[in-house]
GROMACS .gro file of C-alpha atoms in nm:
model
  296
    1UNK     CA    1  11.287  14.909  14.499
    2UNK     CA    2  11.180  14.616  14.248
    3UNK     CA    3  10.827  14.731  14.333
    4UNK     CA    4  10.912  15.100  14.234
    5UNK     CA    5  11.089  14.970  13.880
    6UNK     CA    6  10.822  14.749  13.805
    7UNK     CA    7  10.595  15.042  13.873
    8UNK     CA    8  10.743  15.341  13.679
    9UNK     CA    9  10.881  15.131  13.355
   10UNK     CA   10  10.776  14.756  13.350
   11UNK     CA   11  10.390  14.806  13.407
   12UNK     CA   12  10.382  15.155  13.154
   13UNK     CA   13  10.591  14.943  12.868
   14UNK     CA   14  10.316  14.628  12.912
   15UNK     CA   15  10.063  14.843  12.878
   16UNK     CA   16  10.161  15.018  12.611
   17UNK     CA   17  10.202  14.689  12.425
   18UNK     CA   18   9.869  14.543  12.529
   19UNK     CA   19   9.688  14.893  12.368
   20UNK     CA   20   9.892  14.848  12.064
   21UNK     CA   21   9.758  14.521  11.993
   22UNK     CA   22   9.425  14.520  12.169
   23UNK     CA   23   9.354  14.880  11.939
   24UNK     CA   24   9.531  14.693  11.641
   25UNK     CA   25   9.324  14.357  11.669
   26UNK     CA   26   9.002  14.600  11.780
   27UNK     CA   27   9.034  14.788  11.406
   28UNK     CA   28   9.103  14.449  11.171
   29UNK     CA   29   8.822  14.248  11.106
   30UNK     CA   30   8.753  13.970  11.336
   31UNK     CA   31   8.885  13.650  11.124
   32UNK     CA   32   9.197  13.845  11.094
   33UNK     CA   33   9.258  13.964  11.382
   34UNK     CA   34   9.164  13.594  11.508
   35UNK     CA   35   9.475  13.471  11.238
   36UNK     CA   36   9.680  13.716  11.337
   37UNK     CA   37   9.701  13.665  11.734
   38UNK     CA   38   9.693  13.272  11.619
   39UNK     CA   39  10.011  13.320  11.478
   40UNK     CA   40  10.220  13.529  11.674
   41UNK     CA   41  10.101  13.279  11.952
   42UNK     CA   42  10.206  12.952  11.795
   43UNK     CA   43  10.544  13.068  11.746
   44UNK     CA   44  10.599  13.230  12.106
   45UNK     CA   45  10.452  13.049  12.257
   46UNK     CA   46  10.640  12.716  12.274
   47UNK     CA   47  10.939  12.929  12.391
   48UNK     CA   48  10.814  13.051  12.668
   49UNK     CA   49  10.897  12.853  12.996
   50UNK     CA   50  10.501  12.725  13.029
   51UNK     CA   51  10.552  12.518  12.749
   52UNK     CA   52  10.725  12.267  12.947
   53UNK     CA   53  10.463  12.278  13.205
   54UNK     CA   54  10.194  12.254  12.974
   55UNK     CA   55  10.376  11.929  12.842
   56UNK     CA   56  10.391  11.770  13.192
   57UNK     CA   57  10.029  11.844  13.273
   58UNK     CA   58   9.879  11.701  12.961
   59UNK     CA   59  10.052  11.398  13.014
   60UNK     CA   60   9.974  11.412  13.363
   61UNK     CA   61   9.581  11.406  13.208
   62UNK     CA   62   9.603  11.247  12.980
   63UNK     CA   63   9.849  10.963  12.995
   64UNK     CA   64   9.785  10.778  12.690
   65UNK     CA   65   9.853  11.001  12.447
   66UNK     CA   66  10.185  10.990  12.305
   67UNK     CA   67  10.480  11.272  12.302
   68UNK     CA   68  10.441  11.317  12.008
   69UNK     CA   69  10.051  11.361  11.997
   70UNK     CA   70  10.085  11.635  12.294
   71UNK     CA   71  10.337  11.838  12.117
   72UNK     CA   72  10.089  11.823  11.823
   73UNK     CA   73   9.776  11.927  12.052
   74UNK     CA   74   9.989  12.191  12.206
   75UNK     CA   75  10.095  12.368  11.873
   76UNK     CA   76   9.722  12.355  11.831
   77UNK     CA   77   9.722  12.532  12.167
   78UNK     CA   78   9.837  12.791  12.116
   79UNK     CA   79   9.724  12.872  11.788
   80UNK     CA   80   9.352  12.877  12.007
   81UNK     CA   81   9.505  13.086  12.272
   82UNK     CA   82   9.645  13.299  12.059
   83UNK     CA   83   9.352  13.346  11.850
   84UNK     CA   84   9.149  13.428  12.146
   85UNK     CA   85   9.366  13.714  12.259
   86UNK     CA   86   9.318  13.868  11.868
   87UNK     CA   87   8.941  13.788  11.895
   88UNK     CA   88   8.902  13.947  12.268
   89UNK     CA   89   8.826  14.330  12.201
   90UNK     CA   90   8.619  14.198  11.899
   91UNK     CA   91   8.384  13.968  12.096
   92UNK     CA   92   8.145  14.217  12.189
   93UNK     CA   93   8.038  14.328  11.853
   94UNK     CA   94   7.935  13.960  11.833
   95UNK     CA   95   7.561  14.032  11.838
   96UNK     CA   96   7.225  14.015  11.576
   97UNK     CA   97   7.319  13.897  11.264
   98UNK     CA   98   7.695  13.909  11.313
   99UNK     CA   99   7.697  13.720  11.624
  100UNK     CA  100   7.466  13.427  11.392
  101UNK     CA  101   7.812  13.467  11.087
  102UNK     CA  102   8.049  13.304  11.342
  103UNK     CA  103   7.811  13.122  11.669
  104UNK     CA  104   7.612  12.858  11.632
  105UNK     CA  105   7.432  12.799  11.936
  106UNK     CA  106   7.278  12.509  12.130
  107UNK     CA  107   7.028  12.472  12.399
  108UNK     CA  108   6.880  12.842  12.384
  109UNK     CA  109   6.568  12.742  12.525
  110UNK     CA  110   6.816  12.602  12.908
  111UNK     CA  111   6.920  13.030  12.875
  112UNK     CA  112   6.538  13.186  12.901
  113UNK     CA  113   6.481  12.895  13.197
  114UNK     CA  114   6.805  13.047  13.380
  115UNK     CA  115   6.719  13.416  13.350
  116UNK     CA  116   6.289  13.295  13.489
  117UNK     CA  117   6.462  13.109  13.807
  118UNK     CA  118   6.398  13.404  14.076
  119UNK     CA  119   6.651  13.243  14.271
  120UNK     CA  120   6.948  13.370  14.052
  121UNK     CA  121   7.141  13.147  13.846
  122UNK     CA  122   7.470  13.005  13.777
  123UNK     CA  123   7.625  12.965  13.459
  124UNK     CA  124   7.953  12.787  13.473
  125UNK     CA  125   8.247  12.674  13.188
  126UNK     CA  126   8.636  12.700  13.176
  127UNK     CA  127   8.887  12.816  12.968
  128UNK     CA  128   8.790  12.632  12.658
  129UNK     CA  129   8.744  12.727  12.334
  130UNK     CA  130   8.689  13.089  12.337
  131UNK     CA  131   8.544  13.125  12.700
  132UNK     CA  132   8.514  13.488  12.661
  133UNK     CA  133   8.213  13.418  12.399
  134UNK     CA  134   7.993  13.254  12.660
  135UNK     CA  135   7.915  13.551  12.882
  136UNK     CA  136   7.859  13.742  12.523
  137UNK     CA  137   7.587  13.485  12.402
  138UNK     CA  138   7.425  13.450  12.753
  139UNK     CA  139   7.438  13.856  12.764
  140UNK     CA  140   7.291  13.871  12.407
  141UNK     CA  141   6.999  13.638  12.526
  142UNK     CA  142   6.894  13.857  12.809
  143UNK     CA  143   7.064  13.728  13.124
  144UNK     CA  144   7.184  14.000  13.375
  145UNK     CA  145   7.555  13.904  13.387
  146UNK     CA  146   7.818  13.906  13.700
  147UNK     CA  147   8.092  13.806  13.773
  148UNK     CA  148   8.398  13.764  13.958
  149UNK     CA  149   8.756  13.835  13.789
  150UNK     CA  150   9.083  13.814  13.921
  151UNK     CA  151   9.284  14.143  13.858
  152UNK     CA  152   9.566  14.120  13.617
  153UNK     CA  153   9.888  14.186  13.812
  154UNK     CA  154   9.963  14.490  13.629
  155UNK     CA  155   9.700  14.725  13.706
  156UNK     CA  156   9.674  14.965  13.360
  157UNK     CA  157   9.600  14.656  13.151
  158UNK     CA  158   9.375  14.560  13.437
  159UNK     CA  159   9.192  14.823  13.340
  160UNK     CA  160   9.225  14.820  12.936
  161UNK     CA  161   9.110  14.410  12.988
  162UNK     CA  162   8.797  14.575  13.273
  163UNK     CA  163   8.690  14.848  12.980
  164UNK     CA  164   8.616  14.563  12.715
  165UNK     CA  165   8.464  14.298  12.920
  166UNK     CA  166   8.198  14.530  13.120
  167UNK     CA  167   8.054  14.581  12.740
  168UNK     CA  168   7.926  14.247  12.834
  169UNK     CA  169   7.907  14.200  13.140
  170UNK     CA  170   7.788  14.493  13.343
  171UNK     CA  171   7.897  14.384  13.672
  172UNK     CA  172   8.233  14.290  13.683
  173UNK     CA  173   8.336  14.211  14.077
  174UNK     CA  174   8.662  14.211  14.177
  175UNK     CA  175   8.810  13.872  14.355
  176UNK     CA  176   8.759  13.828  14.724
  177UNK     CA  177   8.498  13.912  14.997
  178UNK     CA  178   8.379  14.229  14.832
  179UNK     CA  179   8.352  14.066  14.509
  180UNK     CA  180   8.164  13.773  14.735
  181UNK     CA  181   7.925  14.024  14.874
  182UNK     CA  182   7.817  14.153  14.528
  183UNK     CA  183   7.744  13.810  14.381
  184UNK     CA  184   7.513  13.783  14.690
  185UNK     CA  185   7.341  14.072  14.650
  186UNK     CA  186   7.298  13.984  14.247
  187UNK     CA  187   7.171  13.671  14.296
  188UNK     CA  188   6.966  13.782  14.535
  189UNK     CA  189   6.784  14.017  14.266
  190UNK     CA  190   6.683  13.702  14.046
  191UNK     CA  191   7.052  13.782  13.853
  192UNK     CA  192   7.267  13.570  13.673
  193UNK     CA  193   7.623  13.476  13.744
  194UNK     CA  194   7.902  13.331  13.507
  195UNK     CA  195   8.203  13.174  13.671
  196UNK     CA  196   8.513  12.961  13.540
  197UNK     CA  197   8.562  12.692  13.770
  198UNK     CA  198   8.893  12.536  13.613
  199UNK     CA  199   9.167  12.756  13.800
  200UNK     CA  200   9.364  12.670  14.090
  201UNK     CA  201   9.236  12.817  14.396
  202UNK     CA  202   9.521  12.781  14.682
  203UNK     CA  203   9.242  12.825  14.939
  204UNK     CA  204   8.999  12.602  14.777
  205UNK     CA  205   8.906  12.204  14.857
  206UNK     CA  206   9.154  11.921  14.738
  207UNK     CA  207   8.923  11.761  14.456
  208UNK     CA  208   9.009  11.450  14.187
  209UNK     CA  209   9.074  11.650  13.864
  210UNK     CA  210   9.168  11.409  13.576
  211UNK     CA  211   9.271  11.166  13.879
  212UNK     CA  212   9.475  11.406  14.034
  213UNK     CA  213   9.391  11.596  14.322
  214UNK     CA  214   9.360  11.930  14.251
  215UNK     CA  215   9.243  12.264  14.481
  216UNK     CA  216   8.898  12.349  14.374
  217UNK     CA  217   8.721  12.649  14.390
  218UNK     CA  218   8.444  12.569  14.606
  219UNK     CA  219   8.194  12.892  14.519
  220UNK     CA  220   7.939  12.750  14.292
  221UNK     CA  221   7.831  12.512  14.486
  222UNK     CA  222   7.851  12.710  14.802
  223UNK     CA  223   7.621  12.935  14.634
  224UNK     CA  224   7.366  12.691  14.473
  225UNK     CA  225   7.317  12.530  14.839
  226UNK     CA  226   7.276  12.804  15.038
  227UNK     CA  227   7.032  13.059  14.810
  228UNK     CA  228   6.889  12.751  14.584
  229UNK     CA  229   6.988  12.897  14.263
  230UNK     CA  230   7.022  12.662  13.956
  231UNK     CA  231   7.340  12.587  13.824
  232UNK     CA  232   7.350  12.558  13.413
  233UNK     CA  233   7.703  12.447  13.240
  234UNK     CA  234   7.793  12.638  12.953
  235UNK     CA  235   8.034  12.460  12.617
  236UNK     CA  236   8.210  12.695  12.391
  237UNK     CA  237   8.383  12.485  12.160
  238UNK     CA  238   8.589  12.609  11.839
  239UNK     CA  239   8.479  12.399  11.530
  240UNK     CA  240   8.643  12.539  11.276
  241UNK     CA  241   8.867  12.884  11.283
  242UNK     CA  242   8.636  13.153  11.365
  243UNK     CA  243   8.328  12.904  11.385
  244UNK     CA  244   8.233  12.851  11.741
  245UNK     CA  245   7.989  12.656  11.910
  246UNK     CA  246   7.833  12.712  12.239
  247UNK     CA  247   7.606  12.466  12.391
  248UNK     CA  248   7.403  12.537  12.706
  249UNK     CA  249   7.329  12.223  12.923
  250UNK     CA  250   7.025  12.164  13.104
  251UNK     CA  251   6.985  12.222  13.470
  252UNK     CA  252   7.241  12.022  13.727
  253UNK     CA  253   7.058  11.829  13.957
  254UNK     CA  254   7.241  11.707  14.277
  255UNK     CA  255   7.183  11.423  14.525
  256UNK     CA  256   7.153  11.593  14.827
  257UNK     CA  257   7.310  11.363  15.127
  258UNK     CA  258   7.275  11.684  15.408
  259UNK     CA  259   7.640  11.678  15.528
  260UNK     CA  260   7.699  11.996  15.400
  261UNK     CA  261   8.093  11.959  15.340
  262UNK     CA  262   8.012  11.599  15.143
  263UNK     CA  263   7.742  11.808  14.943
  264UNK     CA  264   7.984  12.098  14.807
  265UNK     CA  265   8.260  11.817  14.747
  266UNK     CA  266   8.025  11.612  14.560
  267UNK     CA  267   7.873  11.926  14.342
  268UNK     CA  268   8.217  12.019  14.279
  269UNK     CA  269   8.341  11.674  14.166
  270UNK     CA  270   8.028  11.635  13.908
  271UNK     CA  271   8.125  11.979  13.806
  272UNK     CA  272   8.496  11.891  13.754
  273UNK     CA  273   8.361  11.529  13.538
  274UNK     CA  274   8.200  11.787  13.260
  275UNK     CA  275   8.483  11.960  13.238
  276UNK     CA  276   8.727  11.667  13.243
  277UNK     CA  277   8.493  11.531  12.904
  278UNK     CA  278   8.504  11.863  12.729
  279UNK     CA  279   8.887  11.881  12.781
  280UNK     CA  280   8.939  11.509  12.691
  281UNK     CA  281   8.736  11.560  12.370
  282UNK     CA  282   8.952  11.889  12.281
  283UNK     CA  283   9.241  11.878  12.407
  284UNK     CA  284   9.405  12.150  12.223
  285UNK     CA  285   9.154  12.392  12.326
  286UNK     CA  286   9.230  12.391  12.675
  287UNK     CA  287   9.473  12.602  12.878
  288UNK     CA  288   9.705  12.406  12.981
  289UNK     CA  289   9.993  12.647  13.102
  290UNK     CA  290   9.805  12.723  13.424
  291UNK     CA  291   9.940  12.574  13.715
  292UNK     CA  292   9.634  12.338  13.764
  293UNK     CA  293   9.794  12.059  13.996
  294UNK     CA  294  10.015  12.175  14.299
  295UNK     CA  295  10.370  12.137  14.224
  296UNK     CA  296  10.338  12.091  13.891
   0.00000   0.00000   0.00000
């Protein structure tokens, strides 16, 4: 029954929202539409019942900063979460000369040494800054993008959220062991691959994460051991409203010990340590609502 109302009236009524302000922020200009979903954001947002939990988990991080200083870095929060909902349907038009107006970008030589590496490669970041400009720039720089999404729950703005992103990245694969079996086969063409490592994965290994263990998605470096494909992290960083900065890292380079299981803990952990700095150093530009830490 609650699966038939949320069905036939809950699901139709989100959607119809989401086009609304996906085909309103898709018609403004981009700074505006940026402002716009900035605002609406900062003053929901601390409402909303993730507030708290975002609260918890940045002390949790980050222990030394004060109340006071969190509530400050979460009202900044949201204002970057909410601008990156405005900015979504916009980010593909980020290209040429427009895409130089607002992204500055770092390391472009460590993109053309990804996209020559026959063995595939792996681009990874989390949801920093604007992470949905990363896969744009590494698109716009010739690297043939997958990746793996997880499905929104409600299945029309699924598909409204699908429709935008596979302007930049062509193959979009669905979470799960089809989605696992595509990857392969990508890779296996010399392809490129750009994950976000930062989520919660209930299935995934119990790593440190800001001293805390957290469950860690285990894929990248399942992937980089067994088909030897490099493994590139990827910065987007907002400097300064609709100023970004994305910086692409040189090649990882792991220690092999040849206990398999210590290998993918170990490629994990150095992966979680990047992260952990970029978060540290911008606090506000994380997303801290998700339900990083179990329990919490």
């Amino acid at each position: 029954m609650l699966a038939a109302i949320k069905k036939y009236f809950r699901y139709p009524l989100e959607a119809a929202v989401a086009i609304i302000l996906l085909s309103a922020f898709a018609i403004l200009p981009f700074p505006y539409a940026s402002w716009i979903g900035g605002a609406i954001f900062r003053i929901v947002g601390p409402w909303l019942k993730v507030h708290k939990r975002a609260h918890y988990q940045m002390n949790l991080a980050l222990p030394s900063l004060s109340s006071k200083e969190i509530e400050e870095n979460l009202k900044s929060m949201w204002w970057n979460l909410g601008r990156v909902a405005g900015e979504f349907p916009g980010v593909p038009k980020l290209h040429g000369d427009i895409g130089n107006k607002y992204v500055e970008i770092l390391g472009k030589e460590n993109i053309a040494l990804a996209n020559a590496d026959t063995n595939g490669a792996i681009f990874f970041t989390g949801h920093i800054g604007n992470w949905e400009i990363a896969g744009n720039t590494l698109a716009n720089n010739g690297s043939n993008l997958a990746a793996v999404y997880r499905a929104a729950n409600n299945p029309i703005v699924d598909r409204i959220i699908r429709r935008i992103r596979s302007k930049v990245i062509h193959l979009l694969l669905p979470k799960g062991r089809p989605g696992a079996k595509g990857i392969i086969r990508h890779l296996s063409t010399g392809g490129q691959i750009c994950m976000l490592i930062d989520q919660k994965m209930n299935d995934g290994i119990s790593l440190p994460f800001f001293g805390q263990n957290a469950m860690t998605a285990p894929a990248l470096a399942e992937l980089a051991l067994k088909y030897n494909c490099s493994v590139w992290p990827v910065r987007v960083e907002r400097l300064y409203k609709t100023k970004y900065k994305i910086t692409i890292y040189p090649r990882l380079i792991f220690d092999l010990s040849g206990n398999h299981e210590q290998d993918v803990a170990n490629i994990m952990l150095k992966a979680n340590r990047i992260l952990e700095n970029w978060i540290s150093e911008r606090p506000e530009q994380w997303l801290w609502p998700h339900r990083r830490w179990p329990n919490k």
